[in-house]
Structures are given as C-alpha cells and as structure tokens.
Tab-separated table of C-alpha atoms in Angstrom:
chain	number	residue	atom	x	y	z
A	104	UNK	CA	-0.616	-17.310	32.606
A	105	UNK	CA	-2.465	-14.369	31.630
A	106	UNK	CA	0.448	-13.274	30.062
A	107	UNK	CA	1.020	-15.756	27.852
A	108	UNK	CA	-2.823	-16.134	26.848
A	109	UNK	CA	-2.876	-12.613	25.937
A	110	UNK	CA	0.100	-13.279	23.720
A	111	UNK	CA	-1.428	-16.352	22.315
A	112	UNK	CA	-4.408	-14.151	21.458
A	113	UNK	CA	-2.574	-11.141	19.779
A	114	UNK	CA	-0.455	-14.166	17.824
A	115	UNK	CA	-3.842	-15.294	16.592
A	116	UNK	CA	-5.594	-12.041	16.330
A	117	UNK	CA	-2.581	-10.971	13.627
A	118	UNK	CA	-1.561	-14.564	12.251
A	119	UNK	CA	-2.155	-13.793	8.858
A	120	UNK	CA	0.121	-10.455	8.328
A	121	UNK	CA	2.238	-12.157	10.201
A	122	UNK	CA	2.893	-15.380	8.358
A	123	UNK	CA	3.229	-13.139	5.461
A	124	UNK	CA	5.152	-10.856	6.414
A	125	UNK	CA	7.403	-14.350	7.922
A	126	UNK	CA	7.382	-15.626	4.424
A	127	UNK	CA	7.973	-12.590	3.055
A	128	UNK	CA	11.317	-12.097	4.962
A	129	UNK	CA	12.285	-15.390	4.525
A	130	UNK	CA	12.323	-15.585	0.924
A	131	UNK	CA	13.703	-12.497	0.711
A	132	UNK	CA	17.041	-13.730	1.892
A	133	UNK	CA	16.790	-16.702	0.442
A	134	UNK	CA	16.824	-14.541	-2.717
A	135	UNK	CA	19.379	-13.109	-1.861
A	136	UNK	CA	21.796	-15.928	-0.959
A	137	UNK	CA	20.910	-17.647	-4.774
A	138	UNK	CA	21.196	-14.313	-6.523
A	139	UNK	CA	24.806	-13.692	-4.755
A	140	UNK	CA	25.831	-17.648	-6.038
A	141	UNK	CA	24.277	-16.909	-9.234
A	142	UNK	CA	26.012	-13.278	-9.736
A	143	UNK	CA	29.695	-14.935	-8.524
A	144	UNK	CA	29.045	-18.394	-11.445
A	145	UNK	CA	28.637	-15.253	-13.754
A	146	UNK	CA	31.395	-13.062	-12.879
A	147	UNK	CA	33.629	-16.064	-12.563
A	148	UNK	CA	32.845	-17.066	-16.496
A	149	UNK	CA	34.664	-13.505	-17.113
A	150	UNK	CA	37.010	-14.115	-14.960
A	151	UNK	CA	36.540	-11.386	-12.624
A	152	UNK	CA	36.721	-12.237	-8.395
A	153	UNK	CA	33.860	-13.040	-6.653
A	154	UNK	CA	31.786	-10.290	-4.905
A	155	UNK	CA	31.128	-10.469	-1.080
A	156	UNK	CA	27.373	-11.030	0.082
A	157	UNK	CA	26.762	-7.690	1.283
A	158	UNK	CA	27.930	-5.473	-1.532
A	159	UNK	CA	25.824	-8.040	-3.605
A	160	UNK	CA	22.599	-7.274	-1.570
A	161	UNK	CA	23.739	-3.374	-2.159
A	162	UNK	CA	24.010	-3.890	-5.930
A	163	UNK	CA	21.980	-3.118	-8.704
A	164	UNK	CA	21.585	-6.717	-9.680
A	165	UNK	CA	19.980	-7.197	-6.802
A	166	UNK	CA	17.794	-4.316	-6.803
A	167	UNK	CA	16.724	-4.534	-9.696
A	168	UNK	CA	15.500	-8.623	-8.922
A	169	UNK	CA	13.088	-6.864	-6.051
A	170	UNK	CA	12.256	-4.063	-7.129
A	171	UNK	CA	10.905	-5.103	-10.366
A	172	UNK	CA	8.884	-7.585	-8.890
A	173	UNK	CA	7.502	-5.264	-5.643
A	174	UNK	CA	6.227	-2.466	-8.611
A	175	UNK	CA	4.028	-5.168	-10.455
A	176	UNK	CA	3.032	-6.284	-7.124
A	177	UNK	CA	1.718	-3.270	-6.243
A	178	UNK	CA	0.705	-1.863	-9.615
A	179	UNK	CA	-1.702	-5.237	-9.048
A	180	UNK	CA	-3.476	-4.120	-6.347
A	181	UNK	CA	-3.536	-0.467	-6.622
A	182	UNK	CA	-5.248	-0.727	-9.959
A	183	UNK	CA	-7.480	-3.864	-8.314
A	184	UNK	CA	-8.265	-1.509	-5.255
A	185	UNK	CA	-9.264	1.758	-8.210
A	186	UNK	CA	-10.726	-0.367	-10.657
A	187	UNK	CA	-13.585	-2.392	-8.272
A	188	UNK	CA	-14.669	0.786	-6.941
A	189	UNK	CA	-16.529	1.264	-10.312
A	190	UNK	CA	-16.195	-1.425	-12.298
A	191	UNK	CA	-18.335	-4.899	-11.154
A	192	UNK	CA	-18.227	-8.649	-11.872
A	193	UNK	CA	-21.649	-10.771	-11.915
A	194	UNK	CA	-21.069	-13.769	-9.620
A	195	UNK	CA	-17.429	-12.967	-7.964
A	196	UNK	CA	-16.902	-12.082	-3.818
A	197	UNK	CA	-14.190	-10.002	-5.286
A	198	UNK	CA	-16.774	-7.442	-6.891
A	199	UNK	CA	-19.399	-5.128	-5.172
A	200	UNK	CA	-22.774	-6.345	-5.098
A	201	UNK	CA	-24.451	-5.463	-8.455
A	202	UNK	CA	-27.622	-3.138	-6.347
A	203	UNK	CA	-25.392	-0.140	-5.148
A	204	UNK	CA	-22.430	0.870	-3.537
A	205	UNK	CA	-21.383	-1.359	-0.524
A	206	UNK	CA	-20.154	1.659	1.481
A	207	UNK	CA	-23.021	3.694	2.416
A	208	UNK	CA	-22.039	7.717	4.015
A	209	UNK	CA	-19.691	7.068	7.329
A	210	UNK	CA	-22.168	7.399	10.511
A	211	UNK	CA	-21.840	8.608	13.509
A	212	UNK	CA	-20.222	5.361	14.815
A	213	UNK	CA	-18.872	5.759	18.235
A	214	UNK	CA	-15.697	3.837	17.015
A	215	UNK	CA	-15.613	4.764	13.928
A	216	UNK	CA	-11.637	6.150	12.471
A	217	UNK	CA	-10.835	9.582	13.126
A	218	UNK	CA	-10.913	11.275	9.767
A	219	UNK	CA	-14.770	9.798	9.519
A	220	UNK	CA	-15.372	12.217	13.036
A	221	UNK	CA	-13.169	15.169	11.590
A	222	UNK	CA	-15.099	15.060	8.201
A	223	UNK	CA	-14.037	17.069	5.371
A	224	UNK	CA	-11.525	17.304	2.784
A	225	UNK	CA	-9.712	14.759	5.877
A	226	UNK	CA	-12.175	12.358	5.412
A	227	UNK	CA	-12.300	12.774	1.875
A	228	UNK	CA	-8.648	12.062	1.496
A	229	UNK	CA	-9.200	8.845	3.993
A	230	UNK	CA	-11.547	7.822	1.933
A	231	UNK	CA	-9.210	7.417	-1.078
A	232	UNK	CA	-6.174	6.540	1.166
A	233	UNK	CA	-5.639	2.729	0.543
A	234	UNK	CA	-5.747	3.549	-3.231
A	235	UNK	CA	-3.442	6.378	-2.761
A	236	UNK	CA	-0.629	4.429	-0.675
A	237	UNK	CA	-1.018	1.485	-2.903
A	238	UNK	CA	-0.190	3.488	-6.048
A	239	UNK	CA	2.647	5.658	-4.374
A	240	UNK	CA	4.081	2.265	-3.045
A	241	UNK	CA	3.726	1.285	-6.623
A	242	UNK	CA	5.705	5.168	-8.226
A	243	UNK	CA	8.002	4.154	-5.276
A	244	UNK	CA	8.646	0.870	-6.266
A	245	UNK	CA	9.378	1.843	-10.575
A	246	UNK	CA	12.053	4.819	-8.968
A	247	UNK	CA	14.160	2.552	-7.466
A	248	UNK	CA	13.487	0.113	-10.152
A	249	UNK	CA	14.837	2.376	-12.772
A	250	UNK	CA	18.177	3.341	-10.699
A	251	UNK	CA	19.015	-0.205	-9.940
A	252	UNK	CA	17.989	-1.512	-12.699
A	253	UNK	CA	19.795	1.308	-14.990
A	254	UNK	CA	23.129	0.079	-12.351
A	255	UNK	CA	23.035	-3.280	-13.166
A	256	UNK	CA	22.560	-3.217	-16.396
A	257	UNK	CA	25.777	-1.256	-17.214
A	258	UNK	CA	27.366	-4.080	-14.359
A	259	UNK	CA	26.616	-6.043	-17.615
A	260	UNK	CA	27.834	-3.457	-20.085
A	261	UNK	CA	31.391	-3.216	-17.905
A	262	UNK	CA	31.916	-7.032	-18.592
A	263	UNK	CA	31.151	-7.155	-21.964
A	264	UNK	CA	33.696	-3.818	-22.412
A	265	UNK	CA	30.584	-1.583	-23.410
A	266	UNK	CA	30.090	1.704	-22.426
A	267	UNK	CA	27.699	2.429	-19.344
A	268	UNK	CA	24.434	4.584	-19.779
A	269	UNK	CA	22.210	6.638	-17.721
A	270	UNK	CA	19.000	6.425	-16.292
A	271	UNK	CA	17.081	8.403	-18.733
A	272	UNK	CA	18.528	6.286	-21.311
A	273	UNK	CA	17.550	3.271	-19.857
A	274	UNK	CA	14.339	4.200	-19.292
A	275	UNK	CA	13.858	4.691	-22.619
A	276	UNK	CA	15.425	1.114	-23.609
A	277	UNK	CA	13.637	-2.274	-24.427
A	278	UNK	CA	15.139	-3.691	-21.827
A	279	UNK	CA	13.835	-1.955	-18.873
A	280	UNK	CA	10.260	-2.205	-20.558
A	281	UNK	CA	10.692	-5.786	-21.192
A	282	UNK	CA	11.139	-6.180	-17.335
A	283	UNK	CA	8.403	-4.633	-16.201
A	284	UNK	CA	6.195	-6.069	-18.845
A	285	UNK	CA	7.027	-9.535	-18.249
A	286	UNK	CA	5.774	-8.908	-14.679
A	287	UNK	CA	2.719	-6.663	-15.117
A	288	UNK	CA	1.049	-8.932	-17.977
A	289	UNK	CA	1.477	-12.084	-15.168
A	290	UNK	CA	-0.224	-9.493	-12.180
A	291	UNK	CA	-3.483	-8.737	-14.067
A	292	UNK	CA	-3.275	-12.689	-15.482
A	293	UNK	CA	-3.965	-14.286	-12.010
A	294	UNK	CA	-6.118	-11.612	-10.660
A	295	UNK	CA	-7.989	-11.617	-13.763
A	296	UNK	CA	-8.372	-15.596	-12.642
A	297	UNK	CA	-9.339	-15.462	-8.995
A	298	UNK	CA	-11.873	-12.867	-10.285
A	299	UNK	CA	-13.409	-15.680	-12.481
A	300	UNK	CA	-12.335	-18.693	-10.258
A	301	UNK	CA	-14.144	-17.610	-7.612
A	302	UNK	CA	-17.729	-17.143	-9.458
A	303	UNK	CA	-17.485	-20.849	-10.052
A	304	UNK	CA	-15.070	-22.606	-7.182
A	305	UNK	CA	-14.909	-22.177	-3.180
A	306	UNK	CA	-12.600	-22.777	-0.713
A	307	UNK	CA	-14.850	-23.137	2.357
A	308	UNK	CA	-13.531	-20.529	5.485
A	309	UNK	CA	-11.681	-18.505	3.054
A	310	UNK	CA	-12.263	-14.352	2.982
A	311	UNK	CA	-11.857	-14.569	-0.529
A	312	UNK	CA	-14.153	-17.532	-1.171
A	313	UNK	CA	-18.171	-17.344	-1.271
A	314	UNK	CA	-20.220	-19.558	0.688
A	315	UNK	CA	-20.381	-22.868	-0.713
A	316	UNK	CA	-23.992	-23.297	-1.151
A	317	UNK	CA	-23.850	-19.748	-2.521
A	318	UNK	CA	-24.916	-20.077	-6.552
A	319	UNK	CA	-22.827	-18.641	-9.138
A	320	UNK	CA	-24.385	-15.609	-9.806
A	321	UNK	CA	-24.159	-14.329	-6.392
A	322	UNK	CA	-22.376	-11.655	-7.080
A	323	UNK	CA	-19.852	-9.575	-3.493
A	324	UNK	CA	-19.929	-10.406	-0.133
C-alpha cells in the first residue's frame, strides 16, 4: 500500500509536466502519421512510389514541420523569460510587481540550490541559466531547422525537375524566412494576449491567473 500511495503522490506531485509532456508525445506521432499520408497523396500526384513511415519521420519534410514550430516555441519564451526581467506590465500576474525586483540577493537558505552556496561567477551564471537554455534550445532549434528545412525543400525542387540548393542559399531565401515568420509573429500574438487577458479575466486555481477578487491594477504575484 505504501507503495502505491507514494506513487500516487509522485503522479500528483509531477502531473502537470507530465500531461504535457503525454500530450506532447502524442501529438507528435500523430503528426507524424498525417504528414507521412499527406507526403505519399503528394508524391503520388507525380507519380513517384510511396515512401515508408520511417524514412518519412527521417526526412526533411518532416523536420522541417517540427522544427520550425519548436524554434518559435522557444524563441517565445526565451525572449518572455529576458524581456520580464526588465520590462513590467501594470495589472498582469505575468509581470513583476511595479515596487522592485521580486528576487531579492539569494540567502543563506539551508535548502537553497547549490550554485546559490558556491556563489560566484557559478551563481552568477545560475542566475541567468533558464534564459540561457531557453535561447540555446531556441539557436538549437533554427540549426536543424535550416538543414531540414534546406532538405525538403529541394525534395520539392527534385519533383518539379529543378536543381537542388544549399543551406546557405536557403537561408538566404524567402522561403525559409516566410516559415519562421509565419510562426514567430503568432508566438508574441498570444503571449502578447495572456499578458493583457489576464489584467482583466481569471481563471480561479490557475498559476497564471490572479486572485479573483484581485482588482485590475494589481499588478505580479
């Protein structure tokens, strides 16, 4: 019994990473499965054979479908993380209060992480680490953008008897722009919108919700 409480309680101690991370995974393949029907209709209007499911999830078609999408993502909230660590909003949870800085110098905390102990330039590259990973996720994330995008897109030029191009090429073309565009305007669109939702609406329990009988201009958490 103890057993399975404690595994109850670690379930319910991580349920939200772990329902999206679930989701995550699951739409993934889902993806996946639609882009491989989707990328056999096509190849069968040129008459070419149909390709098998794994060397579609190894293509640059698909590649290029999550990549694209994972470097807005995280373009998003690398920039969100940077940009509310100066830059406020009267009335939003999703700003720092407007009287000061919400993190005041780490403590002596007896719990406290281990770069905040160590001090130093450790501590002062901890303190810019979520920032940091979010925006190398997000250089990470344009790489392998560009080489599977640059891939399929001369998958397209092959069937239309064109000749292919290289990366540098296509990183200098409309098209790869145009993709990450069309995702990067929509990123800053809705956070721009829960920023300003949220000085007017709740959603009572919510993290990312103020109080209910909180007025407007109460501005962080």
């Amino acid at each position: 019994m103890g057993a399975k409480r404690d595994g109850r309680h670690w379930l319910w101690l991580n349920g939200l990473s772990l329902v999206m991370f679930g989701s995550f995974l699951i739409f993934l393949v889902l993806q996946s499965v639609f882009g491989w029907q989707a990328n056999n209709n096509e190849l069968a209007d040129f008459g070419r054979p149909a390709m098998a499911y794994w060397d579609y999830v190894l293509s640059g078609d698909f590649g290029e479908q999550t990549f694209e999408n994972w470097e807005s993502e995280f373009l998003q909230m690398g920039s969100y993380v940077l940009l509310t660590a100066f830059l406020v909003q009267q009335g939003s949870p999703e700003s720092n209060p407007l009287d000061g800085d919400k993190d005041d110098d780490p403590g002596p905390h007896p719990d406290a992480p281990g770069p905040v102990k160590r001090g130093g330039w450790v501590l002062k590259l901890y303190e810019n680490s979520l920032g940091l990973a979010l925006i190398g996720m997000f250089l990470l994330s344009f790489t392998l953008h560009l080489l599977t995008g640059a891939a399929a897109y001369n998958d397209q030029q092959a069937l239309h008897g064109k000749p292919p191009v290289g990366v540098g090429e296509f990183l200098g073309s409309s098209e790869f722009w145009s993709q990450s565009m069309q995702n990067w305007q929509s990123e800053f669109l809705a956070v721009g919108v829960l920023i300003v939702f949220t000085i007017f609406l709740r959603q009572r329990n919510s993290a990312q919700s103020k109080n209910v009988a909180e007025p407007h201009h109460e501005t962080g958490t």
